[in-house]
Amino acid sequence: MVYIDLNVRAADGRVCAAELQRLGFATVAVNAEFASDDKLKQAAAVHSLPLTAGGGDGRGMKKSKTYTPAVANALQLAAVGGSQVRAVQQLKRVTLKVDDVNGAMAIDSSAAVKSFDIVAAEATSPKVFQFLCEQANVDVITFDITNRMPFQLKRPWVDAAIKRGVFFEIMYAPSLSDSAGRRYFFSNASNLVRVTGGRHLLLSSGATRDILLRAPYDVINIGVLVGLTYAQALDAVSSSGLDVIARAAKRRGKADVVLETARAVQDVVMRE
């Protein structure tokens, strides 16, 4: 089984690849967020995750570890002198907070956006949410799930997104440090599960620090708490992520390369 987290932050080096590897994740997406009036950066300007927290060189760990480049934007976390190599695939993701339909329409024509592996968007109004669901060329629709939703999740719009292969994201990390946010999290996430019927959902961390990361089975339990079946929650941290990667690769015209890498990651994990 391949476990995937398609939303981690590389800011300040407080989320590290070694911790994600220790928890059992095989593929992660490093997320860069931009408001509608921000100047977008190219994916190459977004730092990959450091090996250790704070960008350290791994001293103090039981074994010295280093990154070895692999194909299709992946990285391998290898124990130097060891016999096993676990592939940790790092993709680059951009999340755009969209205020109007014109901004949503501009996503597909942005060269900076096209440089990222995965494209996500967050709507701030019902019209923008409808456009994202029905027409926008994005892979993931995300939400500020620890605050009151600025619109209703209308089933026809959600169904249109699902039919087009778009996924909806539930981020758990922002709810871990705020009791008010936690209440909104459970209310909003449960509503999203109800409207989607548990289909096309991603469970992601949105973590900015290692301490906010949770192991895959803990994330699955969070999914069950918001109304997913165990099988649906398992999909939300595994196969749904692969489906998002496949959709994104097809959109970028690189399906064969990225999917082959995902299969290679899966083979390595299964052999272990």
C-alpha positions as a printed Julia matrix, in Angstrom:
272×3 Matrix{Float64}:
   0.0    0.0     0.0
   1.31   3.45   -0.97
   0.5    6.28    1.43
   0.4    9.79    0.03
   0.24  13.31    1.48
  -0.34  15.87   -1.25
  -0.09  18.95    0.98
   2.99  19.67    3.08
   4.81  22.98    3.46
   8.56  23.44    3.12
   8.67  26.83    4.86
  11.56  27.25    7.32
  12.53  23.6     6.99
  10.13  22.57    9.76
   8.71  19.63    7.79
  11.37  17.11    6.79
  11.4   14.16    4.44
  12.94  11.86    7.05
   9.9   12.24    9.32
   7.47  11.59    6.45
   9.5    8.53    5.51
   9.48   7.34    9.13
   5.7    7.66    9.27
   5.35   5.58    6.11
   4.56   8.05    3.32
   5.95   7.2    -0.11
   4.84  10.3    -2.05
   4.35  13.89   -0.92
   3.56  17.19   -2.61
   5.31  20.33   -1.42
   2.65  23.04   -1.48
   3.11  26.72   -2.33
   0.13  28.99   -1.67
  -0.66  32.21   -3.51
  -3.48  34.73   -3.22
  -5.11  36.0    -6.4
  -3.07  39.23   -6.36
   0.28  37.57   -5.61
   3.02  37.25   -8.2
   3.33  33.55   -8.9
   6.67  31.79   -8.64
   7.84  28.99  -10.88
   7.88  25.53   -9.33
  11.69  25.54   -9.45
  11.7   28.4    -6.93
   9.81  26.31   -4.37
  12.24  24.48   -2.11
  12.02  20.74   -1.72
  11.71  19.31    1.77
  15.0   19.12    3.68
  16.2   15.76    4.88
  15.96  16.73    8.54
  14.08  19.43   10.44
  15.78  22.79   10.04
  17.6   21.61    6.92
  20.23  19.69    8.87
  22.59  17.14    7.41
  21.26  14.21    9.38
  23.89  14.17   12.14
  22.44  12.77   15.32
  20.4   10.18   13.45
  21.3    6.52   13.83
  22.36   6.32   10.21
  23.59   9.01    7.89
  21.0    9.58    5.17
  21.21  11.41    1.87
  19.08  12.09   -1.16
  19.78  10.4    -4.48
  18.08  11.93   -7.55
  15.54   9.72   -9.32
  13.35  10.18  -12.39
  10.2   12.28  -12.75
  10.89  14.8   -10.01
  11.25  12.05   -7.4
  13.8   11.76   -4.65
  15.12   8.64   -2.98
  15.9    8.61    0.71
  18.81   6.19    0.95
  20.56   4.91    4.04
  24.24   5.3     3.18
  25.91   1.92    3.43
  22.54   0.27    3.94
  20.9   -2.37    1.82
  17.44  -0.82    1.56
  16.32   2.27   -0.32
  12.89   3.76    0.12
  11.73   6.14   -2.57
  10.18   9.36   -1.31
   8.61  11.05   -4.31
   8.46  14.82   -3.91
   6.12  16.66   -6.25
   5.49  20.41   -6.42
   1.97  21.73   -5.87
   0.52  25.21   -6.19
  -2.65  26.29   -4.38
  -4.39  29.43   -5.64
  -6.91  31.33   -3.54
  -9.31  32.6    -6.2
 -11.54  35.63   -5.6
 -13.35  35.92   -8.93
 -14.22  33.93  -12.03
 -11.71  35.85  -14.16
  -8.96  34.7   -11.83
 -10.19  31.12  -12.1
 -10.25  31.35  -15.9
  -6.66  32.61  -15.91
  -5.34  29.49  -14.18
  -5.1   27.5   -17.39
  -3.09  30.17  -19.22
  -0.49  30.82  -16.52
   3.0   29.6   -17.39
   3.96  29.62  -13.71
   1.0   27.42  -12.8
   1.89  24.99  -15.58
   5.35  24.5   -14.06
   3.84  22.73  -11.04
   3.01  19.03  -10.9
  -0.33  19.52   -9.14
  -2.72  22.49   -9.31
  -5.2   23.18   -6.51
  -7.59  26.07   -5.97
  -9.65  27.5    -3.13
 -12.82  29.48   -3.87
 -13.94  32.48   -1.84
 -17.43  32.8    -3.36
 -20.18  30.5    -4.68
 -19.67  31.64   -8.29
 -15.98  30.81   -8.15
 -16.69  27.46   -6.5
 -19.19  26.61   -9.24
 -16.65  27.51  -11.93
 -13.93  25.44  -10.27
 -16.27  22.46  -10.12
 -17.68  22.73  -13.63
 -14.92  24.17  -15.81
 -11.56  25.02  -14.21
  -8.55  22.95  -15.22
  -7.46  22.07  -11.68
  -6.69  18.77   -9.98
  -7.81  19.55   -6.43
 -10.37  21.87   -4.84
  -9.44  22.75   -1.27
 -11.07  24.71    1.54
 -10.26  26.74    4.62
 -11.93  23.98    6.56
 -11.36  25.41   10.05
 -13.57  28.46    9.4
 -17.14  28.99    8.34
 -17.66  28.11    4.67
 -18.42  31.21    2.56
 -20.87  29.22    0.39
 -22.97  26.08    0.32
 -21.63  22.87   -1.17
 -24.31  22.31   -3.79
 -24.52  18.71   -4.89
 -24.87  19.39   -8.68
 -21.62  21.38   -8.63
 -19.82  18.76   -6.58
 -21.09  15.98   -8.85
 -19.84  17.92  -11.9
 -16.36  18.11  -10.39
 -16.34  14.41   -9.54
 -17.46  13.55  -13.07
 -14.5   15.56  -14.43
 -12.06  13.75  -12.15
 -11.43  16.62   -9.73
 -10.77  15.77   -6.07
 -11.8   17.59   -2.89
  -9.31  18.02   -0.06
  -9.76  17.7     3.69
  -6.75  19.12    5.6
  -6.44  17.94    9.19
  -3.35  19.76   10.57
  -4.93  23.24   10.95
  -7.5   21.74   13.34
  -4.95  20.28   15.76
  -4.01  23.47   17.59
  -7.28  25.4    17.77
 -10.45  24.22   19.54
 -12.7   26.61   17.59
 -11.1   25.52   14.34
 -11.56  21.9    15.37
 -15.32  22.38   15.69
 -15.51  23.91   12.22
 -13.26  21.15   10.89
 -15.59  18.36   11.98
 -18.69  20.24   10.8
 -17.26  21.17    7.39
 -15.53  17.84    6.77
 -18.65  15.87    7.7
 -20.71  18.04    5.34
 -18.2   17.48    2.52
 -18.33  13.72    3.11
 -22.13  13.85    3.02
 -22.32  15.86   -0.22
 -19.66  13.81   -2.02
 -20.84  10.48   -0.68
 -17.22   9.87    0.31
 -16.09   9.97   -3.33
 -13.05  11.79   -4.72
 -11.72  12.92   -1.35
  -8.13  13.51   -0.27
  -7.01  13.47    3.34
  -3.94  15.71    3.53
  -2.01  17.23    6.39
  -1.34  20.8     5.32
   1.41  20.52    7.92
   3.87  23.34    8.5
   5.78  21.45   11.22
   6.76  17.84   11.8
   4.78  17.77   15.03
   1.55  18.26   13.06
   2.09  15.19   10.87
   0.2   12.0    11.64
   0.84   8.42   10.56
  -1.39   7.06    7.77
  -3.55   4.95   10.08
  -4.13   7.93   12.37
  -5.23   9.92    9.31
  -7.55   7.07    8.33
  -9.12   7.24   11.8
  -9.7   10.98   11.33
 -11.49  10.15    8.09
 -13.71   7.65    9.87
 -14.54  10.25   12.53
 -15.87  12.65    9.87
 -18.1   10.0     8.31
 -16.01   8.04    5.82
 -16.08   4.28    5.81
 -12.75   2.64    6.58
 -12.33   1.74    2.9
 -13.08   5.31    1.8
 -10.66   6.74    4.36
  -7.96   4.32    3.22
  -8.5    5.42   -0.38
  -8.26   9.07    0.7
  -4.64   8.58    1.87
  -3.58   6.17   -0.86
  -5.29   5.47   -4.19
  -6.97   8.88   -4.4
  -3.55  10.5    -4.3
  -2.36   8.31   -7.16
  -5.48   9.28   -9.11
  -4.72  12.97   -8.57
  -1.13  12.44   -9.74
  -2.42  10.59  -12.81
  -4.9   13.37  -13.64
  -2.25  16.05  -13.18
   0.25  14.16  -15.31
  -2.3   13.75  -18.1
  -3.09  17.47  -17.96
   0.62  18.25  -18.32
   1.19  15.67  -21.06
   3.54  13.59  -18.91
   1.33  10.73  -17.85
   3.65   7.89  -18.81
   6.69   9.24  -16.98
   4.99  10.16  -13.72
   2.82   7.05  -13.53
   5.85   4.85  -14.14
   7.57   6.59  -11.23
   4.51   6.07   -9.01
   4.53   2.37   -9.88
   8.23   2.19   -9.04
   7.57   3.81   -5.66
   4.79   1.29   -5.01
   7.07  -1.62   -5.95
   9.78  -0.45   -3.54
   7.32  -0.09   -0.66
   5.73  -3.48   -1.33
   9.15  -5.19   -1.37
   9.85  -3.76    2.08
